[in-house]
Short mmCIF file of C-alpha atoms in Angstrom, two decimals:
data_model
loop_
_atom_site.label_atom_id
_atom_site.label_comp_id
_atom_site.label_asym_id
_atom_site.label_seq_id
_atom_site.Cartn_x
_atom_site.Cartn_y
_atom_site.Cartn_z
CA UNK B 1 24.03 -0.36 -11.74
CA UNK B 2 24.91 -4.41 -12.36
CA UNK B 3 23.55 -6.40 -15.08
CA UNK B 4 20.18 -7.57 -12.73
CA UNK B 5 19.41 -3.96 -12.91
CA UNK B 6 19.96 -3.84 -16.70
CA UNK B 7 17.83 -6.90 -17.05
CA UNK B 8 14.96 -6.16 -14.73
CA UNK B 9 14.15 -3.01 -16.52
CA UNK B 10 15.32 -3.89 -20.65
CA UNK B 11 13.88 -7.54 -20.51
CA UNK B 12 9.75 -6.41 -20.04
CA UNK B 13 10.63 -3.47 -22.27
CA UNK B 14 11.86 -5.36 -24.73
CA UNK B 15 8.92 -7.89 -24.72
CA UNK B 16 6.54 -5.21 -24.63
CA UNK B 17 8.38 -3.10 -27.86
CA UNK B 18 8.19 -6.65 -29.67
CA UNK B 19 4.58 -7.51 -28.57
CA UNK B 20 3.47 -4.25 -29.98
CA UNK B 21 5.36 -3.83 -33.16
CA UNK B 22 3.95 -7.76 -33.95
CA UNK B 23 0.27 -6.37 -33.09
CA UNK B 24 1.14 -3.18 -35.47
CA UNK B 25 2.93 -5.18 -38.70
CA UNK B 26 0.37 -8.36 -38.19
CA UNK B 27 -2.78 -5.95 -38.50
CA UNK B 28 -4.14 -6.62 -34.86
CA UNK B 29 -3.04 -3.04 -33.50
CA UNK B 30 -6.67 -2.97 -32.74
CA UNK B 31 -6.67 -5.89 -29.88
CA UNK B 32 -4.08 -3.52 -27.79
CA UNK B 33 -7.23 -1.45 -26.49
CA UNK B 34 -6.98 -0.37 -22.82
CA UNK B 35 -10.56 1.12 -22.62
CA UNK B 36 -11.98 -2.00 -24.28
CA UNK B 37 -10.28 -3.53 -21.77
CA UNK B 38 -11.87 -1.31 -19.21
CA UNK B 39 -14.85 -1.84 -20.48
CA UNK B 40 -15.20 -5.48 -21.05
CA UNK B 41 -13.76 -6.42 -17.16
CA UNK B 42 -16.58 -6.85 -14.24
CA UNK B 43 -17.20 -3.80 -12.30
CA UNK B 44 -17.06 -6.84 -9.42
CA UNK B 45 -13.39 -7.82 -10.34
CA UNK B 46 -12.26 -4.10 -9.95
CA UNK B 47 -13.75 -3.88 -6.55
CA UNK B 48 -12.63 -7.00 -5.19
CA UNK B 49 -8.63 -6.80 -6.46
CA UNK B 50 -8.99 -3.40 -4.08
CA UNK B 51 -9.80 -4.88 -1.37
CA UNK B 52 -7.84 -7.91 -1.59
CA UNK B 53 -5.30 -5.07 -2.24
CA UNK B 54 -5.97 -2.85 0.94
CA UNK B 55 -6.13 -5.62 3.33
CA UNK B 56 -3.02 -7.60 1.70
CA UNK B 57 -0.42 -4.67 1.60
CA UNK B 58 -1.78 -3.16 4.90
CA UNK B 59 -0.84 -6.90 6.35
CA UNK B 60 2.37 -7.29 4.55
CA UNK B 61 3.50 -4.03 5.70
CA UNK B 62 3.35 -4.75 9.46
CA UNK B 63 4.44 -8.34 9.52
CA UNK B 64 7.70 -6.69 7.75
CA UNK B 65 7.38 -4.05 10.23
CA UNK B 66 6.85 -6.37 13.30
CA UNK B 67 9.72 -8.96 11.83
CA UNK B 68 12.03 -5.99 11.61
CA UNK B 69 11.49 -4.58 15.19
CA UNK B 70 10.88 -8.00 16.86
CA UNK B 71 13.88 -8.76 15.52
CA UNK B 72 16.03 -5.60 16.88
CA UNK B 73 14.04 -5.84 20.49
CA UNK B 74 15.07 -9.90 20.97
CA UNK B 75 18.68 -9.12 19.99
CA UNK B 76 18.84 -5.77 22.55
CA UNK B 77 16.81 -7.99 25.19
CA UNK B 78 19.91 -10.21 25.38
CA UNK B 79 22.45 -7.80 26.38
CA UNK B 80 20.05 -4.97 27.80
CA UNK B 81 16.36 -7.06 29.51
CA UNK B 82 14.96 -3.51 30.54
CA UNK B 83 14.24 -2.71 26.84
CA UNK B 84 11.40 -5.71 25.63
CA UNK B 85 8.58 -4.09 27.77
CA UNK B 86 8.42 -0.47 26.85
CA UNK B 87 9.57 -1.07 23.18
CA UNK B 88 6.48 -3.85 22.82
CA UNK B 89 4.49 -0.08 22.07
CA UNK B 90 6.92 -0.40 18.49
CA UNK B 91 5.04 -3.76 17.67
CA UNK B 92 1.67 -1.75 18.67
CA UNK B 93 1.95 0.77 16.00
CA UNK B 94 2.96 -1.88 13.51
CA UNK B 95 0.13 -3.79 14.31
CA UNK B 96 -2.56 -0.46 13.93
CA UNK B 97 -1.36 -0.51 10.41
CA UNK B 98 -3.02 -3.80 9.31
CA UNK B 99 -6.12 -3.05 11.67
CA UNK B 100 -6.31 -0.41 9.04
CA UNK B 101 -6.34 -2.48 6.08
CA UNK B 102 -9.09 -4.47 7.90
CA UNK B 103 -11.10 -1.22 8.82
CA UNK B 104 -10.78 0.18 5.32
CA UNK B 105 -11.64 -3.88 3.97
CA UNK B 106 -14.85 -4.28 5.62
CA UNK B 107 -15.92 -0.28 4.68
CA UNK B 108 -15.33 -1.06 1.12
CA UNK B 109 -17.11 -4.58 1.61
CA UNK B 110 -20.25 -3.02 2.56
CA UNK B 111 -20.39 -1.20 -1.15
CA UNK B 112 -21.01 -4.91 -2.55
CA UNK B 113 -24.15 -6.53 -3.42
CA UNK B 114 -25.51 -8.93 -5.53
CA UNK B 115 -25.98 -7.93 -9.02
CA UNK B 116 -27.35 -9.94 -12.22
CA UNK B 117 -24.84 -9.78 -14.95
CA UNK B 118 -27.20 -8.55 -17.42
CA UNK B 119 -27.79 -5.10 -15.10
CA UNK B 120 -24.36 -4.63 -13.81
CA UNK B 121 -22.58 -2.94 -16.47
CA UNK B 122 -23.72 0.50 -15.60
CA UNK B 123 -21.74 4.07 -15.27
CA UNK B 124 -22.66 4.04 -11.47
CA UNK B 125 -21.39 0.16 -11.24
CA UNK B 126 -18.40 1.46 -13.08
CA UNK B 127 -17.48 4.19 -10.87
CA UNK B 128 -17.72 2.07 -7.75
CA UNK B 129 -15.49 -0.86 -9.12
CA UNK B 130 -12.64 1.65 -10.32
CA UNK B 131 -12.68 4.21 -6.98
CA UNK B 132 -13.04 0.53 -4.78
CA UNK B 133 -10.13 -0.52 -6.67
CA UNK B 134 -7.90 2.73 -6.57
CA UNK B 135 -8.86 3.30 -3.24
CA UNK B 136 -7.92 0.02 -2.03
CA UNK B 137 -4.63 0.24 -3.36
CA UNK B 138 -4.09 3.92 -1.96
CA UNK B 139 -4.44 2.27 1.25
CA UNK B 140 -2.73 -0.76 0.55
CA UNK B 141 0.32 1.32 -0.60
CA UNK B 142 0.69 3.74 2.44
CA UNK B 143 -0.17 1.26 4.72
CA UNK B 144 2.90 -1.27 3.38
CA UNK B 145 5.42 2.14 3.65
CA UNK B 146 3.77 2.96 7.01
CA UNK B 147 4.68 -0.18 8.49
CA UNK B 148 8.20 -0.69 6.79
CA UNK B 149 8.66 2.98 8.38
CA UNK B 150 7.53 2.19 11.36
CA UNK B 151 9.87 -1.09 11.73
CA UNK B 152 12.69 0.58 10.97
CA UNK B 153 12.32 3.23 13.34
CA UNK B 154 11.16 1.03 16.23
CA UNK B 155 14.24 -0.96 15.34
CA UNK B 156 16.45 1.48 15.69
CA UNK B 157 14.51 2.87 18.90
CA UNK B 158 15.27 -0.81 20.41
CA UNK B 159 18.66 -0.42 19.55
CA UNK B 160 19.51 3.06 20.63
CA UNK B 161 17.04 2.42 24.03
CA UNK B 162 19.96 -0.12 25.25
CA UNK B 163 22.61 1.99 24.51
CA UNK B 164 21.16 4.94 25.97
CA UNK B 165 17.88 5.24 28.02
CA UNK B 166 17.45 9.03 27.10
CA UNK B 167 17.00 8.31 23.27
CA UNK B 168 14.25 5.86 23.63
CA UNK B 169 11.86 8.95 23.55
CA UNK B 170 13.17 10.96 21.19
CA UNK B 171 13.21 8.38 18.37
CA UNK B 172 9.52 7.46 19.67
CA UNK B 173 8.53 10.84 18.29
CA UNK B 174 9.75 9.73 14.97
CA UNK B 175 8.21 6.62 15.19
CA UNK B 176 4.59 8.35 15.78
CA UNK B 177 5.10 11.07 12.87
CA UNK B 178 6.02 7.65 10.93
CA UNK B 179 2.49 5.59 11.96
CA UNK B 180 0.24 8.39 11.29
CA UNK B 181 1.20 7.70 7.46
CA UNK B 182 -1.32 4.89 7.57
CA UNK B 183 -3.55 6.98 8.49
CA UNK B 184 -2.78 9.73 5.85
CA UNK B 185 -4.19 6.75 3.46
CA UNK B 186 -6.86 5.93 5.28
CA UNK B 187 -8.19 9.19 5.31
CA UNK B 188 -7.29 9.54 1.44
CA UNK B 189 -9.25 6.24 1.00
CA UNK B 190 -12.36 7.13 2.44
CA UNK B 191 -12.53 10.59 0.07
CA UNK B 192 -12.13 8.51 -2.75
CA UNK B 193 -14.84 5.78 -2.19
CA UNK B 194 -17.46 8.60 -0.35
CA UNK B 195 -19.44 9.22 -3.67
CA UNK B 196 -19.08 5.52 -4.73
CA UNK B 197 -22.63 4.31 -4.39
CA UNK B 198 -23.31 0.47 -3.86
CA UNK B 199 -23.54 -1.90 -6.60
CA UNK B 200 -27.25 -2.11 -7.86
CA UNK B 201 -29.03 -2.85 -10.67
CA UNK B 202 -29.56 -0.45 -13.84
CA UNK B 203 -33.17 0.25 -14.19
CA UNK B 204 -35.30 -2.79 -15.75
CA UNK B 205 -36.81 -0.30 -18.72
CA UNK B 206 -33.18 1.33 -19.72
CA UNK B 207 -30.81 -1.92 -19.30
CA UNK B 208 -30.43 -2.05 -22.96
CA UNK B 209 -29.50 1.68 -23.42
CA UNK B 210 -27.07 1.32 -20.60
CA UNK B 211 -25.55 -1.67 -21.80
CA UNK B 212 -24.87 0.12 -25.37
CA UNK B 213 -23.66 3.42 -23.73
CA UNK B 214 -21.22 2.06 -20.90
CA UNK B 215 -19.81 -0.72 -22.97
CA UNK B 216 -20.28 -2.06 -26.49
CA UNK B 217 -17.81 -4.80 -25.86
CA UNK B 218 -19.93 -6.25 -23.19
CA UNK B 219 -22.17 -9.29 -24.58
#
């Protein structure tokens, strides 16, 4: 382990055991308060960072996935042409994983709605930011490993396709187990978001109870 290692993981510790240890000796322990935190942030902002979050990491995963096997199947094509048709299924798969993050984006989408700020901080409201958001990133997350996996394997596929025709289906069986990760999350994010209702408004005669019982911080 060099000294980037040592200084990626001491520096934010060390900020973070200085931070709190001023809050604690300066009498603001108080203002480090994770559930005011969760309380006071929009029900809206949760939602939306998960889907920005499903459809971003489901992209970034198969352009790296795409860059990695495009990559293997144009250096292979120069020695061995016979290889950049059938291997173009490799850049299929990699491409399924960001359709996805787009399938997953518009399902979560649909949950939104217009919602006056003075009725939106409700438990329901609540519940629907937090499973949009850890939902989102669920999918996000296996969708980004799905297509790195994927690359790799289709990479190596290329590779091992013009050295030796018989191994171009063998290491396509990897590459499948590898792409139905994405879909692992997919699934996952679709039981987490199932009982999330859409956004509406709390009830005209009970907004001010609501307000008080959900979040105190919330003016």
């Amino acid at each position: 382990m060099g000294y980037t290692s040592y200084f990626s993981y001491g520096l934010p510790s060390f900020l973070i055991i200085v931070v709190a240890l001023y809050l604690l000796f300066t009498g603001s322990g108080e203002s480090f308060n994770v559930g005011r935190f969760l309380e006071e942030s929009s029900p809206y902002a949760w939602a939306g960072t998960g889907i920005g979050l499903c459809i971003g990491l489901s992209v970034l995963g198969a352009g790296w996935g795409i860059f990695v096997t495009g990559a293997s199947i144009l250096g292979g094509g120069v020695r061995t042409p016979r290889i950049t048709t059938k291997n173009l299924i490799s850049i299929i798969f990699c491409e399924v994983v960001a359709i996805y993050g787009v399938i997953m984006g518009i399902v979560y989408s649909s949950k939104l709605s217009a919602v006056d700020e003075d009725l939106l901080y409700t438990r329901e409201n609540y519940f629907t930011g937090f499973a949009l958001f850890w939902g989102g990133l669920t999918v996000g997350v296996c969708n980004l490993l799905c297509g790195v996996s994927v690359g790799i394997t289709g990479s190596t596929a290329a590779l091992a396709d013009a050295a030796d025709p018989n191994l171009f289906v063998k290491i396509l069986v990897v590459e499948v187990f590898g792409s139905i990760l994405g879909l692992f999350g997919l699934i996952v994010g679709l039981l987490m978001t199932t009982e999330a209702p859409e956004f509406k408004a709390a009830a005209s005669l009970a907004t001010t109870a609501a307000r008080a019982v959900v979040s105190p911080f919330v003016h």
